[in-house]
Amino acid sequence: MQLSRPPVRLGVRLLVLLTFAILPGLTAAFDQPFLLDLALRMMILATAAVSLNLILGYGGMISFGHAAYIGIGAYAVGIPAYYGEYSGYVQLPLAIGAGALFALITGFICLRTKGVYFIMITLAFAQMAYFAFVSIEEYGGDDGLVINLRSKFTGVIDMESTHEFYYVVLVFLVGALYLVSRIVNARFGMVIQGAKDNEPRMQSLGFDTFRYRLACYVIAGAMAAAAGWLMGNYNYFFSPEMMSWTHSGELIFMVVLGGAGSLFGPVLGAIVLIILEEVLSGATVYWPLILGAILISVVLFARGGLEGALAMLERRK
Amino acid sequence: MNTPVLEVRELSKRFGGINATDRVDLDVHEGEILAVIGPNGAGKTTLIAQLAGMLAPDSGRIRFAGRDITGLPPHARARLGMARSFQITSIFDALSVLDNTLLAVQAHAGHSYRFWRRARRDKKLTEPAMAALQQVGLADKAAANARGLSHGEHRQLEIAMALAGTSKLLLLDEPMAGMGGEESARMVDLLRALKSSKSILLIEHDMDVVFALADRITVMVDGKAIASGAPEEIRADENVRRAYLGVETPGDA
């Protein structure tokens, strides 16, 4: 029954990933390095959105502070670099470890609340991180600092080469997607989804839902910090602004636009949002207004986001 | 006589001026069905909520499987082998019928910090889950979304979830509510068949069901357990007849 339907979603996934895979060749041939830059930003933010989707889409934990992890990941490149430590073998584990630790500490408190309170307290912690880094003059305060060199994996990958860095980013995106697809279908993921659906029932079945949620929150935080590590390398720059709540909002927008709780939705959301921003901001200074109207329409009329719309297309044909 | 699986002593819970549970004593022995009956508002659901750990009693003790569990949270009690069905259907709407049952199995299959193997392909989970669905007659709906089931099927799924684990004691809060005659009769057969392997505390309004199934009956009125005994004793008990069994119409407290 399923097989006779046109696999629209699968087709879109393959098309998107294939396009990302061959893009460096195309942009070189047509001399459009700007497109490569755009694709890099899409993939990095998509990786972060995929991690947010793990807690928001599958776990029902609406974090309004996910950009904090991007900032933490970027500072994990910048601060060691400031002291002359450029090794990626130091910076990447530092980013992941710091992201996981921040998620563990804040999650321990946030996850005792539900609904709007959870949203507000995740926002509050992200703002605390933001202002903490604003106040550290040593690392540039609110101006941030420039990073001279990207993370070094001497003899393995040359991150300074745009193409090599590009494929590192692509591997992270695909890796994040694969990781989330395994997690949500494993026993752990069943618990996370059950707790989103009906937490008291999970507890009466015998699950200590708080711990499972906390573990999920930590995994998502570590993944987002890895995306932040990419972002710091991509920008050659870090600043507290990366942690600002507007970026957290953007990540939520990507997940909702693409389809919360669908594996590939956040990737589509990131791509479409970034294209919209590019196109609209070129056309009018009032572009955030139009963007807002689009988001409201998605929430009101297309609950499943882009993935939901594609699924509907599959059913109709 | 063997020691009871569940032992409740002097359990009390007040809501404002109302004694919802008033110094209740009861025992459930191994392999026995204890029915708790009483008019609406007698405190049956409040009692179950305290037994399952959703509600903390003001005083009194609950012992289960030889342990004092009065202070334990719901998930810890479930871990010890206490399963519960809800009076108002409580399932996982967004998941399939099989997934619902699978979670109930998984709850008793060790920890769930397993991040890699696909749970739906794990025979250790799917086989007991399917067996439980088979028992309640829902196997052909395994792949369906739980949200789309009929009311009676929701009740069947509730029971399947209570059966799916390795629980010693089932707390069933009006499991037959809203079931058709045929479904209800099937459920009576099923519960009777379970008796050998599990103990059951059953809350039920339908007196035919209660007298068909129960080994012993505890009657609650206004938060008090006014009588406990074998069905024939309860049927003959003057207090019970007056308070509840239809000699006078019970008031909805």
Coordinates of N, CA and C in Angstrom, one line a residue, chain A residues 175 178-216 219, chain B residues 54 74-75 78-79 82-86 90-95 99-100 102-104 106-109 111-120 122 124-125 158 161-162:
Chain A
G175 N 25.5 13.3 9.7 CA 25.7 12.6 10.9 C 24.6 12.9 11.9
Y178 N 21.4 11.2 11.0 CA 21.5 9.8 11.2 C 21.4 9.5 12.7
L179 N 22.1 10.2 13.5 CA 22.1 10.1 14.9 C 20.6 10.2 15.5
V180 N 20.0 11.3 15.1 CA 18.6 11.5 15.6 C 17.7 10.4 15.1
S181 N 17.8 9.9 13.8 CA 16.9 8.9 13.4 C 17.1 7.6 14.2
R182 N 18.4 7.3 14.6 CA 18.6 6.1 15.4 C 18.0 6.4 16.8
I183 N 18.3 7.5 17.4 CA 17.9 7.8 18.8 C 16.3 7.7 18.9
V184 N 15.6 8.3 18.0 CA 14.2 8.4 18.2 C 13.5 7.1 17.9
N185 N 14.1 6.2 17.2 CA 13.5 4.9 16.9 C 14.0 3.8 17.9
A186 N 15.0 4.2 18.7 CA 15.5 3.2 19.7 C 14.6 3.3 21.0
R187 N 14.9 2.4 21.9 CA 14.1 2.4 23.1 C 14.0 3.8 23.8
F188 N 15.2 4.4 23.8 CA 15.3 5.8 24.4 C 14.3 6.7 23.7
G189 N 14.3 6.7 22.4 CA 13.4 7.6 21.7 C 11.9 7.3 21.9
M190 N 11.6 6.0 22.1 CA 10.2 5.6 22.4 C 9.8 6.3 23.7
V191 N 10.7 6.3 24.7 CA 10.4 6.9 26.0 C 10.2 8.4 25.8
I192 N 11.1 9.0 25.1 CA 11.0 10.5 24.9 C 9.6 10.9 24.2
Q193 N 9.3 10.1 23.2 CA 8.0 10.4 22.5 C 6.8 10.1 23.4
G194 N 6.9 9.0 24.2 CA 5.8 8.7 25.1 C 5.6 9.8 26.1
A195 N 6.7 10.3 26.6 CA 6.7 11.4 27.6 C 6.1 12.7 27.1
K196 N 6.3 12.9 25.8 CA 5.7 14.1 25.2 C 4.2 13.9 25.1
D197 N 3.8 12.7 24.7 CA 2.4 12.4 24.5 C 1.6 12.4 25.8
N198 N 2.1 11.7 26.8 CA 1.3 11.5 28.0 C 2.3 11.1 29.2
E199 N 2.8 12.2 29.8 CA 3.8 11.9 30.8 C 3.3 11.2 32.1
P200 N 2.2 11.5 32.6 CA 1.7 10.8 33.8 C 1.6 9.3 33.5
R201 N 1.2 8.9 32.2 CA 1.0 7.5 31.9 C 2.4 6.8 31.8
M202 N 3.4 7.6 31.3 CA 4.7 7.0 31.3 C 5.2 6.7 32.7
Q203 N 4.9 7.6 33.6 CA 5.3 7.4 35.0 C 4.6 6.2 35.6
S204 N 3.3 6.1 35.3 CA 2.6 5.0 35.9 C 3.0 3.6 35.3
L205 N 3.6 3.7 34.1 CA 4.2 2.5 33.5 C 5.5 2.1 34.2
G206 N 6.2 3.1 34.8 CA 7.4 2.8 35.5 C 8.6 3.6 35.0
F207 N 8.4 4.6 34.1 CA 9.5 5.3 33.6 C 9.8 6.6 34.4
D208 N 11.0 6.8 34.8 CA 11.4 8.0 35.4 C 11.6 9.1 34.3
T209 N 10.6 9.7 33.9 CA 10.6 10.5 32.7 C 11.6 11.7 32.8
F210 N 11.8 12.2 34.0 CA 12.7 13.4 34.2 C 14.1 13.0 33.7
R211 N 14.6 11.9 34.1 CA 15.9 11.5 33.8 C 16.1 11.3 32.3
Y212 N 15.1 10.7 31.7 CA 15.2 10.4 30.2 C 15.2 11.8 29.5
R213 N 14.3 12.6 29.9 CA 14.3 14.0 29.3 C 15.6 14.7 29.4
L214 N 16.1 14.6 30.6 CA 17.4 15.3 30.9 C 18.5 14.8 30.0
A215 N 18.5 13.5 29.8 CA 19.5 12.9 28.9 C 19.3 13.3 27.5
C216 N 18.1 13.4 27.1 CA 17.8 13.9 25.7 C 18.2 15.4 25.6
I219 N 21.9 15.5 25.1 CA 22.4 15.1 23.8 C 22.1 16.2 22.8
Chain B
M54 N 0.1 8.5 42.7 CA -0.2 9.8 42.1 C -0.6 10.8 43.1
P74 N 5.2 7.2 41.6 CA 4.5 6.2 40.7 C 5.5 5.3 39.9
H75 N 6.5 5.9 39.3 CA 7.4 5.0 38.5 C 8.1 4.0 39.3
A78 N 5.6 1.2 39.9 CA 5.4 0.4 38.7 C 6.6 -0.5 38.5
R79 N 7.8 -0.1 38.8 CA 9.0 -0.9 38.8 C 8.9 -2.1 39.6
M82 N 3.6 -3.0 39.9 CA 2.3 -2.6 40.1 C 1.8 -1.9 38.7
A83 N 0.8 -2.4 38.1 CA 0.4 -1.8 36.9 C -1.0 -1.3 37.1
R84 N -1.3 -0.2 36.3 CA -2.6 0.5 36.6 C -3.3 0.8 35.3
S85 N -4.6 0.6 35.2 CA -5.4 1.1 34.1 C -6.2 2.2 34.6
F86 N -6.5 3.2 33.8 CA -7.1 4.4 34.2 C -8.6 4.4 33.9
S90 N -6.2 6.6 29.3 CA -5.0 7.3 29.3 C -4.0 6.5 28.5
I91 N -3.9 6.8 27.2 CA -3.0 6.1 26.3 C -2.1 7.1 25.6
F92 N -1.3 6.6 24.7 CA -0.5 7.5 23.9 C -1.1 7.8 22.5
D93 N -1.8 8.9 22.4 CA -2.6 9.2 21.3 C -1.9 9.2 20.0
A94 N -0.7 9.8 20.1 CA 0.1 10.0 18.8 C 0.8 8.8 18.3
L95 N 0.8 7.7 19.2 CA 1.5 6.5 18.8 C 0.6 5.4 18.3
D99 N 2.8 0.4 19.5 CA 3.8 1.2 20.3 C 3.3 1.4 21.7
N100 N 2.0 1.7 21.9 CA 1.5 1.8 23.2 C 1.8 0.6 24.1
L102 N 4.0 -1.7 23.4 CA 5.4 -1.9 23.4 C 6.1 -1.1 24.6
L103 N 5.6 0.1 24.8 CA 6.1 0.9 25.9 C 5.9 0.3 27.3
A104 N 4.7 -0.4 27.4 CA 4.4 -1.0 28.6 C 5.3 -2.2 28.8
Q106 N 8.4 -2.4 27.5 CA 9.7 -1.8 27.7 C 9.9 -1.3 29.1
A107 N 8.9 -0.9 29.8 CA 9.0 -0.4 31.1 C 9.5 -1.4 32.1
H108 N 9.3 -2.7 31.7 CA 9.7 -3.8 32.6 C 10.9 -4.5 32.0
A109 N 11.5 -4.0 31.0 CA 12.6 -4.7 30.3 C 13.9 -4.0 30.5
H111 N 16.6 -0.9 31.8 CA 16.6 0.5 31.5 C 16.4 0.8 30.1
S112 N 16.1 2.0 29.7 CA 15.8 2.4 28.3 C 16.9 3.4 27.8
Y113 N 18.1 3.4 28.4 CA 19.1 4.2 27.8 C 19.8 3.4 26.7
R114 N 19.0 3.1 25.8 CA 19.5 2.3 24.6 C 19.2 3.2 23.4
F115 N 20.2 3.6 22.7 CA 20.1 4.7 21.8 C 20.2 4.3 20.3
W116 N 20.4 3.0 20.1 CA 20.8 2.6 18.7 C 19.8 1.6 18.1
R117 N 19.6 0.5 18.7 CA 18.8 -0.6 18.1 C 17.3 -0.1 18.0
R118 N 16.7 -0.4 16.9 CA 15.3 0.0 16.7 C 14.4 -0.8 17.6
A119 N 13.7 -0.1 18.4 CA 12.8 -0.7 19.4 C 11.7 -1.6 18.7
R120 N 11.2 -1.1 17.6 CA 10.1 -1.7 16.9 C 10.5 -3.0 16.2
D122 N 12.7 -5.0 17.8 CA 13.3 -5.8 18.9 C 12.2 -6.8 19.4
K124 N 12.2 -8.9 21.6 CA 12.0 -9.0 23.1 C 10.9 -8.1 23.5
L125 N 10.6 -7.0 22.7 CA 9.5 -6.1 23.0 C 8.3 -6.4 22.2
E158 N -6.1 -0.2 27.1 CA -5.7 0.0 28.5 C -5.3 -1.3 29.2
M161 N -2.1 -2.9 28.0 CA -1.0 -2.2 28.5 C -0.7 -2.7 30.0
A162 N -1.8 -2.9 30.7 CA -1.6 -3.4 32.1 C -1.1 -4.8 32.1

